[in-house]
Short mmCIF file of C-alpha atoms in Angstrom, two decimals:
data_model
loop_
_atom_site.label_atom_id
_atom_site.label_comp_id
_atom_site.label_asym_id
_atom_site.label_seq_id
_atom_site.Cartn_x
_atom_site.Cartn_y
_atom_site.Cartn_z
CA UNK A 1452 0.00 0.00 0.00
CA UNK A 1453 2.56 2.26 1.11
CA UNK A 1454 4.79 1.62 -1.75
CA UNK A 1455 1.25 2.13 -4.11
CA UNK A 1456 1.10 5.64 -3.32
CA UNK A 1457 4.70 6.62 -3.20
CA UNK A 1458 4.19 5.30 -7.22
CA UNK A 1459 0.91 7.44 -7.45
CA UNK A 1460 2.33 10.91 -5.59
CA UNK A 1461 5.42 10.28 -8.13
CA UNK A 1462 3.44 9.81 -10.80
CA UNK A 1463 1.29 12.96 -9.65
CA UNK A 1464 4.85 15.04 -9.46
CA UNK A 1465 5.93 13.91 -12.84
CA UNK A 1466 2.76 15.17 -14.22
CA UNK A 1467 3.03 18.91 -12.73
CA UNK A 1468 6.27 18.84 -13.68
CA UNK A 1469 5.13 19.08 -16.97
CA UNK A 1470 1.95 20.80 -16.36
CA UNK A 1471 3.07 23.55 -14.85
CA UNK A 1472 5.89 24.88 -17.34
CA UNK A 1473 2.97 24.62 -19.97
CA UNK A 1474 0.67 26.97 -18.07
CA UNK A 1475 3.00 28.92 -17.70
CA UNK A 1476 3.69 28.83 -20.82
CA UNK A 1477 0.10 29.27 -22.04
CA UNK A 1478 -0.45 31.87 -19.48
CA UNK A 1479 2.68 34.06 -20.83
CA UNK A 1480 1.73 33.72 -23.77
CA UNK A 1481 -1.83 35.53 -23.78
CA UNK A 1482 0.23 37.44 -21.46
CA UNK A 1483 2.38 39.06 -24.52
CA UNK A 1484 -0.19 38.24 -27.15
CA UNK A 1485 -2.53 41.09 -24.77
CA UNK A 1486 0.36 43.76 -24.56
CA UNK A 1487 0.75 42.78 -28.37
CA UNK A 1488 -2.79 43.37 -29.47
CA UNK A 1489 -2.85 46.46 -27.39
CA UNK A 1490 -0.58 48.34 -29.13
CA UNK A 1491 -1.50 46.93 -32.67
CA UNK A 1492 -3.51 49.72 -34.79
CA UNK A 1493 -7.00 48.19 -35.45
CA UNK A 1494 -7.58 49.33 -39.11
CA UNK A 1495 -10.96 49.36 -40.79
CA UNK A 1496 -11.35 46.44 -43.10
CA UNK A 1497 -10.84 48.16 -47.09
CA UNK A 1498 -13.63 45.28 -48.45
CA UNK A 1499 -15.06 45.76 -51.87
CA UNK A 1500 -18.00 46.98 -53.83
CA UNK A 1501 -19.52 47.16 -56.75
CA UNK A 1502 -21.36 50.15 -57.66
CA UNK A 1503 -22.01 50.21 -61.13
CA UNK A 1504 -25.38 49.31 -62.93
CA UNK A 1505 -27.18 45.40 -62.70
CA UNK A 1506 -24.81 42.65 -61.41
CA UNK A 1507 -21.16 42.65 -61.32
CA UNK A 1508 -19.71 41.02 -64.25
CA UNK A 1509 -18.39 37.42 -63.00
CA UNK A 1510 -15.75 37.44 -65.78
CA UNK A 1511 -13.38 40.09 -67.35
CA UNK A 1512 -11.22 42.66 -65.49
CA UNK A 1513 -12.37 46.08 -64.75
CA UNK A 1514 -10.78 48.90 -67.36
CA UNK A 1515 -7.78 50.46 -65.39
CA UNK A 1516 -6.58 52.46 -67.75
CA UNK A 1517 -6.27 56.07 -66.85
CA UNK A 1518 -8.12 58.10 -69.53
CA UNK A 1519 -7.73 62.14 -70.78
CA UNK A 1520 -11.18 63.90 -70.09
CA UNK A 1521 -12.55 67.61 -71.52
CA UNK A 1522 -15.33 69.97 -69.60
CA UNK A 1523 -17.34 71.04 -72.71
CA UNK A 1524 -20.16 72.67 -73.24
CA UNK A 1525 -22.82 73.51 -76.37
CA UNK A 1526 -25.40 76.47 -77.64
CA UNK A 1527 -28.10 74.11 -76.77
CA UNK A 1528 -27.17 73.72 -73.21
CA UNK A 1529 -26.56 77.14 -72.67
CA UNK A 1530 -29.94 78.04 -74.34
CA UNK A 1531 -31.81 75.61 -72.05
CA UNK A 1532 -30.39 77.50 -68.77
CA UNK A 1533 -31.01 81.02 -70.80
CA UNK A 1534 -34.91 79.74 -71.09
CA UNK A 1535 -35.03 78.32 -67.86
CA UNK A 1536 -33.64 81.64 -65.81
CA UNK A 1537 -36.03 83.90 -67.92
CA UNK A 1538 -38.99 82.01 -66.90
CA UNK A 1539 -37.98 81.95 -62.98
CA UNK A 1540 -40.51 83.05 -60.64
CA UNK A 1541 -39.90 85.08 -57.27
CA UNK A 1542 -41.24 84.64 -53.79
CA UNK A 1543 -40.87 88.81 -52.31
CA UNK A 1544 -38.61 88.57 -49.37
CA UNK A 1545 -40.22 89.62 -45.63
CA UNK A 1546 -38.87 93.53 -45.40
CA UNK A 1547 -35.54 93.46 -43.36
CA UNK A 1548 -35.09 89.76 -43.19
CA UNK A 1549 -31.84 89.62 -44.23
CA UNK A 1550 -30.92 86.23 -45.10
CA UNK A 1551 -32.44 85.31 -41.45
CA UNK A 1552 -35.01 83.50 -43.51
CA UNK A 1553 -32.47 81.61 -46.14
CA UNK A 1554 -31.29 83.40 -49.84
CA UNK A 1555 -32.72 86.38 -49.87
CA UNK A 1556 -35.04 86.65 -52.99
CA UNK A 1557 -34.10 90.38 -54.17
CA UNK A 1558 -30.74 89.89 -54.44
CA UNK A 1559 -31.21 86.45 -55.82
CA UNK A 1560 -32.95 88.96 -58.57
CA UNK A 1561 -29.27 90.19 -59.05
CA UNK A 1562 -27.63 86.48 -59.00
CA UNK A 1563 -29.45 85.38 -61.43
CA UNK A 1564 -29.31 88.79 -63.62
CA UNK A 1565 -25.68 88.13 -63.61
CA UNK A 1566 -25.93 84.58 -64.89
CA UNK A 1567 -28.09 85.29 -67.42
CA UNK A 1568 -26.82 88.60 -68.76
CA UNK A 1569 -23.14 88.64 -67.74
CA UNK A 1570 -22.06 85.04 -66.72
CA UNK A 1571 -19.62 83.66 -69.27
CA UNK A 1572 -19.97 79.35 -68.71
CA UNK A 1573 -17.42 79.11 -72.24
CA UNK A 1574 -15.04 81.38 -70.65
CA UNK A 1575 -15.81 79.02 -67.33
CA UNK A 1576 -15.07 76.40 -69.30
CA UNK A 1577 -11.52 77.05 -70.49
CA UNK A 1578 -10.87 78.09 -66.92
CA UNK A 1579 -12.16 74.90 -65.79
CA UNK A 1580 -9.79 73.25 -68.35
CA UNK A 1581 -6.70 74.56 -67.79
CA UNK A 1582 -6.01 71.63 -65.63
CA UNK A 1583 -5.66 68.18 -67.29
CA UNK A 1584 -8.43 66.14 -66.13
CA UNK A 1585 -9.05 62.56 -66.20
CA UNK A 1586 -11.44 59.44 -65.60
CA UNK A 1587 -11.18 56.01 -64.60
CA UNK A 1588 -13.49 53.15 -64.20
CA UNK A 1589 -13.25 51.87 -60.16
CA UNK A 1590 -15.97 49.61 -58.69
CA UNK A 1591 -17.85 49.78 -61.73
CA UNK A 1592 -18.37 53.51 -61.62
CA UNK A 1593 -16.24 56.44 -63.68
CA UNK A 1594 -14.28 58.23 -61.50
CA UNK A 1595 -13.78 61.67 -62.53
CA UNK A 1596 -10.25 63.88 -61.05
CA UNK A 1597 -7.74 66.65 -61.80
CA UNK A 1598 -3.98 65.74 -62.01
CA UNK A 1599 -1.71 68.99 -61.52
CA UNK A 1600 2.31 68.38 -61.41
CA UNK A 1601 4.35 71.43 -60.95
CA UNK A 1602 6.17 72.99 -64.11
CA UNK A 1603 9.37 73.15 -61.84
CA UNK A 1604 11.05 70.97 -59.02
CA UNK A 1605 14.45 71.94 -57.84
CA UNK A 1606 16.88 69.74 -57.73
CA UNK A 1607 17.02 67.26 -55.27
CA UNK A 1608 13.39 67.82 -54.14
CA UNK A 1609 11.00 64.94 -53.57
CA UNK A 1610 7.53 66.12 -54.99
CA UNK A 1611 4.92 65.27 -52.53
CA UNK A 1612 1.68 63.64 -53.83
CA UNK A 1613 -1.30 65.33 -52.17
CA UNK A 1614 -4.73 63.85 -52.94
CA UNK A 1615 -7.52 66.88 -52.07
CA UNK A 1616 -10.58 65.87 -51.12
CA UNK A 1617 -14.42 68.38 -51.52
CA UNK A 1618 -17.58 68.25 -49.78
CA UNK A 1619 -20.76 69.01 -50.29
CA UNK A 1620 -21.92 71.96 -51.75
CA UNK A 1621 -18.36 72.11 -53.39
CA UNK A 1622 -16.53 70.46 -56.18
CA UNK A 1623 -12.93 69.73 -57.53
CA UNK A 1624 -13.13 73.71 -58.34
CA UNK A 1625 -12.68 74.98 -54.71
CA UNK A 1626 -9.12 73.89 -55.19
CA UNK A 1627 -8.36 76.11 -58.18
CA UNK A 1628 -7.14 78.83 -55.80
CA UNK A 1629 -4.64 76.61 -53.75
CA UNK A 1630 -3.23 74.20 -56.35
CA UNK A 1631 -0.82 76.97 -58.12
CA UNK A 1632 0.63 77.97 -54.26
CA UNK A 1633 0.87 73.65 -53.99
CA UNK A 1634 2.66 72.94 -57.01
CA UNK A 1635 4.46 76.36 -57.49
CA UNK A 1636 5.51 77.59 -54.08
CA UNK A 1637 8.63 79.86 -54.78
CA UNK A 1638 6.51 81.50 -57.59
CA UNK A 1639 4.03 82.85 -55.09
CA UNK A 1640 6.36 83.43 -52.22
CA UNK A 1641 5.27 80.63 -50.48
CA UNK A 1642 9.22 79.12 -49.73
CA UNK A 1643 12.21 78.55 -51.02
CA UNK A 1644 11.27 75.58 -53.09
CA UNK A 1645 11.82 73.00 -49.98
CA UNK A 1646 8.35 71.52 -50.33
CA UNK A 1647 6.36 70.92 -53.97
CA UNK A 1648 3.61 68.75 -54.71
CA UNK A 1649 1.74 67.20 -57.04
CA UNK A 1650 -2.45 67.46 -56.83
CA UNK A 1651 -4.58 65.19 -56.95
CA UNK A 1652 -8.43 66.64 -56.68
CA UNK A 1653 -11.14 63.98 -57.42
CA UNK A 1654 -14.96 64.47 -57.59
CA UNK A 1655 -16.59 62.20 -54.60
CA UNK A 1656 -18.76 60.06 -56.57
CA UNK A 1657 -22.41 61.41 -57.57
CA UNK A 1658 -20.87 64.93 -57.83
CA UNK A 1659 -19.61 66.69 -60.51
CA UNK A 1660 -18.42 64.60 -62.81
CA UNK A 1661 -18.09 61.78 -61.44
CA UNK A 1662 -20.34 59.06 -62.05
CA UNK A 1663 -23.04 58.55 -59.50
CA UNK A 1664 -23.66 55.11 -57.64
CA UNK A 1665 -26.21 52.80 -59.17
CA UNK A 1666 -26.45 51.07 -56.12
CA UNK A 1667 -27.60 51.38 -52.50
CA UNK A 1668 -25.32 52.02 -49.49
CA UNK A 1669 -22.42 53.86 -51.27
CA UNK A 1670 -20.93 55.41 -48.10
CA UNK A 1671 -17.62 57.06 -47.02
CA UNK A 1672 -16.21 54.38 -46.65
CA UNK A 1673 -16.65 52.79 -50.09
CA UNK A 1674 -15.22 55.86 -51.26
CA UNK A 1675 -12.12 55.96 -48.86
CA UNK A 1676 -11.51 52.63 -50.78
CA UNK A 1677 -12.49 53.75 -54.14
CA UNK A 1678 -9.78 56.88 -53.75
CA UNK A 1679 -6.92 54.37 -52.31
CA UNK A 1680 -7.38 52.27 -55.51
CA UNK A 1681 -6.94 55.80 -57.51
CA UNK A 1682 -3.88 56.49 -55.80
CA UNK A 1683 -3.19 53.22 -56.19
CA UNK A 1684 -3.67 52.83 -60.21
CA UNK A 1685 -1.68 56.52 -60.32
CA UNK A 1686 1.10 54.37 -59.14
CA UNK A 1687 1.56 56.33 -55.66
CA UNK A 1688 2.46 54.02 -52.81
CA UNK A 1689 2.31 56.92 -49.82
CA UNK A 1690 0.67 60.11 -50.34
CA UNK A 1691 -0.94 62.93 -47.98
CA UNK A 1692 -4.11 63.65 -47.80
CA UNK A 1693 -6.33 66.86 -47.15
CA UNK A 1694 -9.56 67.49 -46.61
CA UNK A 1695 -12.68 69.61 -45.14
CA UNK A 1696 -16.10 68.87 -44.71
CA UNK A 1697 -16.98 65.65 -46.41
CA UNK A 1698 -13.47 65.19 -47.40
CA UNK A 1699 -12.48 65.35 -43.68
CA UNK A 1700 -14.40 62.33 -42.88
CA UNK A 1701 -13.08 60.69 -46.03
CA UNK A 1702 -9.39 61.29 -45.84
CA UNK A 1703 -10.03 60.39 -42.06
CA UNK A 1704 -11.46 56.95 -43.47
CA UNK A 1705 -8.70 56.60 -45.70
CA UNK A 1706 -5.93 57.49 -43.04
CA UNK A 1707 -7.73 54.26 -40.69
CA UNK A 1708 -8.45 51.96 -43.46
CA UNK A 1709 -4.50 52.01 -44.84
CA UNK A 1710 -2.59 53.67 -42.73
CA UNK A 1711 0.90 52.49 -43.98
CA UNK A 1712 0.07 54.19 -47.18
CA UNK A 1713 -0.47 57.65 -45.76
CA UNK A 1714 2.25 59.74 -44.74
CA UNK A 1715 0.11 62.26 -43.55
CA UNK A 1716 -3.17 64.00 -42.94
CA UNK A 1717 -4.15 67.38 -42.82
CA UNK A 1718 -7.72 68.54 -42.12
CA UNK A 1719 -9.44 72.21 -41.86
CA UNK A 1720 -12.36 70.71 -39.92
CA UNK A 1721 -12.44 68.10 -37.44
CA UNK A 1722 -16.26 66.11 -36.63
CA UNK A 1723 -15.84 64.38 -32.95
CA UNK A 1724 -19.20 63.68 -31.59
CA UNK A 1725 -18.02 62.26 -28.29
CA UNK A 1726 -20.65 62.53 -25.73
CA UNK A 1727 -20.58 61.28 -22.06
CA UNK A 1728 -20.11 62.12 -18.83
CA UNK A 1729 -17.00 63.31 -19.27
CA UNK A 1730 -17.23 65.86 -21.94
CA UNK A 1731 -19.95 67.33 -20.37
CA UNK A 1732 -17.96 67.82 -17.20
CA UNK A 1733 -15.26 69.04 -19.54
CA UNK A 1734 -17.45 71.76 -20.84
CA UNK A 1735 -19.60 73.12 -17.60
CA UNK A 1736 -15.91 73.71 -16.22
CA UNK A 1737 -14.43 75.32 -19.31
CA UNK A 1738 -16.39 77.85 -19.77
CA UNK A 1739 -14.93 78.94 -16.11
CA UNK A 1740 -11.55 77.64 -15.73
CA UNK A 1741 -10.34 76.07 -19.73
CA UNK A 1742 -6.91 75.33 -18.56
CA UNK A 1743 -8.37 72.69 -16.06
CA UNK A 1744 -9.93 70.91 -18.96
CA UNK A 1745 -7.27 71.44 -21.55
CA UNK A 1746 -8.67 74.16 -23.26
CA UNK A 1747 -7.03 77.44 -24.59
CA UNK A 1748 -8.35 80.44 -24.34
CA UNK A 1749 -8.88 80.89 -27.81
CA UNK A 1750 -10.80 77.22 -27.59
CA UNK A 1751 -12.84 79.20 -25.03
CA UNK A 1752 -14.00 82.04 -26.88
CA UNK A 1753 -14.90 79.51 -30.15
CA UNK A 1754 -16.99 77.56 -28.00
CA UNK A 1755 -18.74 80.01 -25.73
CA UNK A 1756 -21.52 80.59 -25.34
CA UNK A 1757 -22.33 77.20 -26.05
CA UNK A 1758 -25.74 76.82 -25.96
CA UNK A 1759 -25.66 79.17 -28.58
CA UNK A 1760 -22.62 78.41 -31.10
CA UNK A 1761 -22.64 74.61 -30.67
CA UNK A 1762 -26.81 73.85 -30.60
CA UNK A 1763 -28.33 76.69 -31.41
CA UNK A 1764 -26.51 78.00 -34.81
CA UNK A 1765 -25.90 74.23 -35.62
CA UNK A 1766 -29.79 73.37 -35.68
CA UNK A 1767 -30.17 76.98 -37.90
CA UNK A 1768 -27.72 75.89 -39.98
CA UNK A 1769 -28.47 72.18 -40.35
CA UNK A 1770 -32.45 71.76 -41.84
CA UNK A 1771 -30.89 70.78 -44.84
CA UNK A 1772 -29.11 67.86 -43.47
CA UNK A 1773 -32.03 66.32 -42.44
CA UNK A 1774 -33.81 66.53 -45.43
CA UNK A 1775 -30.51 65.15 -47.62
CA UNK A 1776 -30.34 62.25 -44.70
CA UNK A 1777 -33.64 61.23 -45.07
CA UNK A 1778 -35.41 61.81 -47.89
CA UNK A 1779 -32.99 63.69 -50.47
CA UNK A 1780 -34.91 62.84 -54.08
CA UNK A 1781 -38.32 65.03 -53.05
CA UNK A 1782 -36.37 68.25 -52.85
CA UNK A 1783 -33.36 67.25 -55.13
CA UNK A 1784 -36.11 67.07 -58.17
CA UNK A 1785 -37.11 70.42 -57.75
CA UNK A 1786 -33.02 72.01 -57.49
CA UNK A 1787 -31.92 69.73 -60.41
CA UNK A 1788 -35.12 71.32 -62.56
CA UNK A 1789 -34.59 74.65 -61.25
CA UNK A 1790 -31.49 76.54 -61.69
CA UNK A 1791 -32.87 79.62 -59.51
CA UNK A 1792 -33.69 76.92 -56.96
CA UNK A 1793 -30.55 75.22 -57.12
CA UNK A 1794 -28.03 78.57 -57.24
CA UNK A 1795 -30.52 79.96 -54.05
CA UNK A 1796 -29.68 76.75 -52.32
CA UNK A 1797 -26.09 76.25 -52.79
CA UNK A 1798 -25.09 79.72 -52.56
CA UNK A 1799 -26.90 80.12 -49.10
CA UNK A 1800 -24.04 77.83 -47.91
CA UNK A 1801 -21.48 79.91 -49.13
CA UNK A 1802 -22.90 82.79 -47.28
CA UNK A 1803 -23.68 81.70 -43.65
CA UNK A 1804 -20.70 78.76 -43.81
CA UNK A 1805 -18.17 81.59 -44.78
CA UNK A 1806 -19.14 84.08 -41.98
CA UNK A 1807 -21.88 83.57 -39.83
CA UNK A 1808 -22.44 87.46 -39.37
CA UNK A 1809 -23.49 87.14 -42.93
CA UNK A 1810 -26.55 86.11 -41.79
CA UNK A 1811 -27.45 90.06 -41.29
CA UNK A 1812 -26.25 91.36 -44.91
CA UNK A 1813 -29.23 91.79 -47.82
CA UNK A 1814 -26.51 90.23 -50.00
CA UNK A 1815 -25.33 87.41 -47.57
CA UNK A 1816 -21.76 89.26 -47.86
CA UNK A 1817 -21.36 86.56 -50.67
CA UNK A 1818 -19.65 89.07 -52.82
CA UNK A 1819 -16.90 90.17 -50.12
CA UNK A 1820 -15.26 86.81 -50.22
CA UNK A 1821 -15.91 84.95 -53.51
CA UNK A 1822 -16.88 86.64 -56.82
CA UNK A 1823 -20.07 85.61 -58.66
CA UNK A 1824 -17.98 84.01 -62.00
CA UNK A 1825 -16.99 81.53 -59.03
CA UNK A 1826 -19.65 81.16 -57.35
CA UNK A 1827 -21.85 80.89 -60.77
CA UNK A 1828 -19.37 78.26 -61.71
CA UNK A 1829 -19.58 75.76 -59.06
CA UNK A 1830 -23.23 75.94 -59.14
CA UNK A 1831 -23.04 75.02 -62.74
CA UNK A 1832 -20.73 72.46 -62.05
CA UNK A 1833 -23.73 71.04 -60.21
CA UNK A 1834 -26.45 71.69 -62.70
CA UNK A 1835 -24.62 70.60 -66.26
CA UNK A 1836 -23.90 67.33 -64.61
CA UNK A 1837 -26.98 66.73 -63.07
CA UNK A 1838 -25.40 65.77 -60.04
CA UNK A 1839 -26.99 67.78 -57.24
CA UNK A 1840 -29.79 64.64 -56.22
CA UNK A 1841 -27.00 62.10 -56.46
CA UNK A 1842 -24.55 64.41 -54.07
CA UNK A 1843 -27.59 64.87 -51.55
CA UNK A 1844 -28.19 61.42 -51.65
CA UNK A 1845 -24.63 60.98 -50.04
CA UNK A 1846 -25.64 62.15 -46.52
CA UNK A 1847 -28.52 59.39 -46.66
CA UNK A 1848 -25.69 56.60 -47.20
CA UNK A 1849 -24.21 57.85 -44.38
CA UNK A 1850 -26.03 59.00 -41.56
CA UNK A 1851 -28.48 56.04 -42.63
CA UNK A 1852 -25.73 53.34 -41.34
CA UNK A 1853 -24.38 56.19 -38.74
CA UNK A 1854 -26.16 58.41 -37.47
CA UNK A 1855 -24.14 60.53 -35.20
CA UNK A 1856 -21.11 59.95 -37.68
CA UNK A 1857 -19.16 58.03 -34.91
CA UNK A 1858 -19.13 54.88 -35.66
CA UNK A 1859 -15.78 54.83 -36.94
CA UNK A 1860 -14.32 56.91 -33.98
CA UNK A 1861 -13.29 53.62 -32.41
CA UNK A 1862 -10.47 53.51 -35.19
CA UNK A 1863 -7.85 55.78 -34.02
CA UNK A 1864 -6.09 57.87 -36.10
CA UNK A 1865 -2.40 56.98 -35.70
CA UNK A 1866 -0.89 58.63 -38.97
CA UNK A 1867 0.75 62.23 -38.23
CA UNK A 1868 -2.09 64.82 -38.42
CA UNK A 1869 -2.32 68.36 -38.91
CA UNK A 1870 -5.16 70.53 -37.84
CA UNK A 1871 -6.24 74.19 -39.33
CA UNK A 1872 -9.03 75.72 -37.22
CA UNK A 1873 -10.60 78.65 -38.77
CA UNK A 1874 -12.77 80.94 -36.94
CA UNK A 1875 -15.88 80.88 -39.06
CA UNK A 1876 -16.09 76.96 -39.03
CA UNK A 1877 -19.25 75.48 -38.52
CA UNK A 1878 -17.89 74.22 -35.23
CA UNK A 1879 -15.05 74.43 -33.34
CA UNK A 1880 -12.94 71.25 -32.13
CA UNK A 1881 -10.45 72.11 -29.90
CA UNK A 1882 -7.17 69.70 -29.94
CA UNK A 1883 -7.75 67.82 -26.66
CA UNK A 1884 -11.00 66.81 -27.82
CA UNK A 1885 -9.48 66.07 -31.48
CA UNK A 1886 -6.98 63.88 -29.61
CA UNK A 1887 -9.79 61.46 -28.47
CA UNK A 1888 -9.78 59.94 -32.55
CA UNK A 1889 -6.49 61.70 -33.78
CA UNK A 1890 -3.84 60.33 -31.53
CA UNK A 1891 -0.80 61.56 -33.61
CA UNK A 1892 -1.65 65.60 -34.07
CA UNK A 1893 1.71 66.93 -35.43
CA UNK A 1894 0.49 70.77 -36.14
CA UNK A 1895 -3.06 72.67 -34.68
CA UNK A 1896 -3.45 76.03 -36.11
CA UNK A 1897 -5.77 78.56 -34.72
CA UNK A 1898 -6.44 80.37 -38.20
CA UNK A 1899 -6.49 83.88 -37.76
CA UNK A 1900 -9.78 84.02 -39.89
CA UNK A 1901 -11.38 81.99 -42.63
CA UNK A 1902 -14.69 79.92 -42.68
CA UNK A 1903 -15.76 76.18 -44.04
CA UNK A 1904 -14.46 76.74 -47.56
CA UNK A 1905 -10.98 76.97 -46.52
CA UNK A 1906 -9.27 76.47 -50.00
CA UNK A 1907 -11.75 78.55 -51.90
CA UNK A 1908 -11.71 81.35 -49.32
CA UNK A 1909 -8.10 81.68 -47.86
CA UNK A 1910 -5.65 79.26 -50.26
CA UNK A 1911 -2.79 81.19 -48.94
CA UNK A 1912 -3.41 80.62 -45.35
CA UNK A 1913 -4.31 76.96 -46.33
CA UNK A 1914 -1.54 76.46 -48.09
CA UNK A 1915 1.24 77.82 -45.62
CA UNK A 1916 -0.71 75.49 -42.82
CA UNK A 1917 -0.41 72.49 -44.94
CA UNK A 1918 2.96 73.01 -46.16
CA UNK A 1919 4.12 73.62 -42.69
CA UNK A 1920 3.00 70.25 -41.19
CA UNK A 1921 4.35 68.48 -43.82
CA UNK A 1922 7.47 70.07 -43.39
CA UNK A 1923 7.26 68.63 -39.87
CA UNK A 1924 6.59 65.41 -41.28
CA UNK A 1925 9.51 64.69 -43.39
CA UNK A 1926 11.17 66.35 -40.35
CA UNK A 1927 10.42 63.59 -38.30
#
């Protein structure tokens, strides 16, 4: 008996002998596989779509080739607008309402006197033109974008791809202003030649001209993917990217989706809607003392009052978006028949978005900022392609899957990031709220003043902003 259980307590010993090291083993493992996994970037899976008309094709490749592409226009189109703007029909405007009740309809009188009378869309044209565009097929859908190289590189200078991204109501044209001071620095007194790029504006899909989804659910996401593969076919391995408004969310997409292929990402707006406990707490004591919360005092007088700047002006300023998230086709068939309808609609944005003070001006102070040849030509942009339904239709893709826009918040942004906050911006995010998605912010201007159209308004102060982070970039 006794010498039974010596044999059993033995064989007892030789099994921990081995069982031991192995859970040890097993536990050290998910040990280091856990402080492995938590510093791993989660990334958001690039998929694939199809977004063309009917069924994919099951056999064939998809056309990559990269093809030359020409803005033009005819008598008959420019007749059809002519007839359309003659016939137009005006609401009077309340006395003294300013544009406190949207576009105000006596100088929309003037707008469209312009457009009809003065309003050159040949001239336009050739503008338009003097940039070689391009389209390629992606996803089953032509994708339509400017390619600008500068005339001049010094020697020894890498040229920096930059892929520019538009929102909504704007178009590959907002960029007209800025791409010159990109490509040609030392020409506009920019530098000394130290930092050049190359552009690279597309049309989002369903604007401009860009071919608009056939199908359901095209999101931005599917076009974070669809502007990689551009890149991509262009033969660019790394780029930067830069965006505002739709574009920020896009390039922000792009910069989690494949973040080995960006180098870096400039924005000049920034959408966190973080809410919680802790925000709130963070902005009950900032509006008394910032610096306990991480605020600047310049973060402090953007956000404050903030019943009033961040609810208040945001519901004025948003009807729209609830209309393009829900049910964008019933008012979209009225702007794409009406060019009066369409211009009052657009150009409202480009008032109240640029300054919200405009709000008080008979003529929106549309005129102190852009002139009406470019505001006139974006619109048209809009109306010759037909594109204004298919662009509204964009924020029902999105806030249909998403509705406060954060789903993909969880996706940290870990490429280097640089930040212009203008003034006038719709809202204002200050950098240690940014840093909740962006966790790599290289650069975050405080523009001394500027609204939502950064590029179209203030290219210089855009440009200096974004060549000055990537400066720090290839710094790094």
């Amino acid at each position: 008996q006794t010498i039974l259980c010596f044999l059993r307590s033995f064989e007892y010993s030789q099994k921990n002998a081995v069982l031991v090291p192995v859970a040890a083993l097993g536990v050290g493992g998910m040990l280091v596989y856990w402080l492995r996994s938590r510093h791993k970037i989660k990334t958001i899976e690039m998929g694939d779509g199809w977004w063309g008309s009917g069924e994919r094709p099951l056999k064939g490749r998809e056309d990559e080739s990269i093809r030359p592409f020409k803005i033009e226009t005819s008598d008959k189109e420019i007749e059809d607008l002519h007839r359309r703007l003659d016939q137009a029909r005006y609401t009077p405007h309340v006395e003294g309402a300013a544009f406190h009740y949207g576009f105000n309809s006596s100088y929309l009188k003037k707008v469209v006197s312009y457009w009809r009378n003065q309003f050159d869309w040949r001239k336009q044209v050739e503008v338009l033109n003097k940039y070689p565009h391009f389209h390629t097929t992606i996803e089953g859908i032509d994708i339509h974008f400017i390619h600008v190289k500068p005339s001049y590189v010094p020697h020894g200078r890498a040229v920096q791809p930059l892929l520019m991204v538009h929102g909504w109501p704007g178009s590959f044209y907002e960029f007209y202003k800025i791409i010159p001071l990109l490509t040609e620095p030392a020409k506009h007194g920019l530098n000394e030649g130290d930092i050049v790029f190359e552009v690279i504006c597309p049309s989002i899909p369903g604007y401009g001209f860009s071919e608009a989804p056939h199908q359901q659910g095209f999101d931005s996401i599917a076009t974070a993917r669809i502007f990689h593969k551009l890149m991509n076919r262009l033969g660019f391995k790394e780029y930067y990217l830069q965006g505002g408004d739709w574009g920020s969310r896009i390039t922000t997409n792009m910069a989690q989706m494949l973040p080995q292929s960006v180098r870096g990402l400039h924005l000049n707006v920034v959408f966190i809607g973080k809410q919680g406990l802790g925000r709130l707490i963070s902005i009950m004591l900032g509006a008394y003392v910032p610096w306990l919360v991480g605020l600047s005092r310049e973060d402090a007088r953007r956000i404050y009052p903030f019943m009033q700047k961040n609810i208040y002006d945001i519901l004025r300023e948003s009807g729209y978006l609830h209309i393009q998230a829900t049910k964008p086709d019933t008012a979209g068939c009225g702007l794409n028949d009406s060019p009066v309808g369409l211009a009052a609609y657009i150009l409202e944005k480009f008032s109240t978005w640029t300054d919200k003070s405009f709000l008080h001006k008979d003529d929106g102070g549309l005129e102190s900022k852009y002139s009406l040849d470019e505001l006139l030509t974006n619109v048209m942009i809009y109306w010759v392609t037909s594109s204004i339904v298919s662009s509204m239709r964009y924020y029902k893709e999105n806030f249909s899957k998403d509705p406060n826009l954060t789903a993909y918040n969880r996706f940290g942004v870990h490429v280097p990031t640089g930040i212009a906050a203008f003034p006038q911006e719709i809202v204002h995010t200050p950098r240690t709220w940014a840093k909740d998605v962006y966790k790599n912010i290289i650069t975050y201007s405080y523009m001394p003043h500027g609204g939502h159209f950064a590029a179209f308004e203030e290219p210089k102060l855009l440009a200096q902003d974004i060549m000055q982070f990537v400066r720090k970039v290839e710094q790094l």
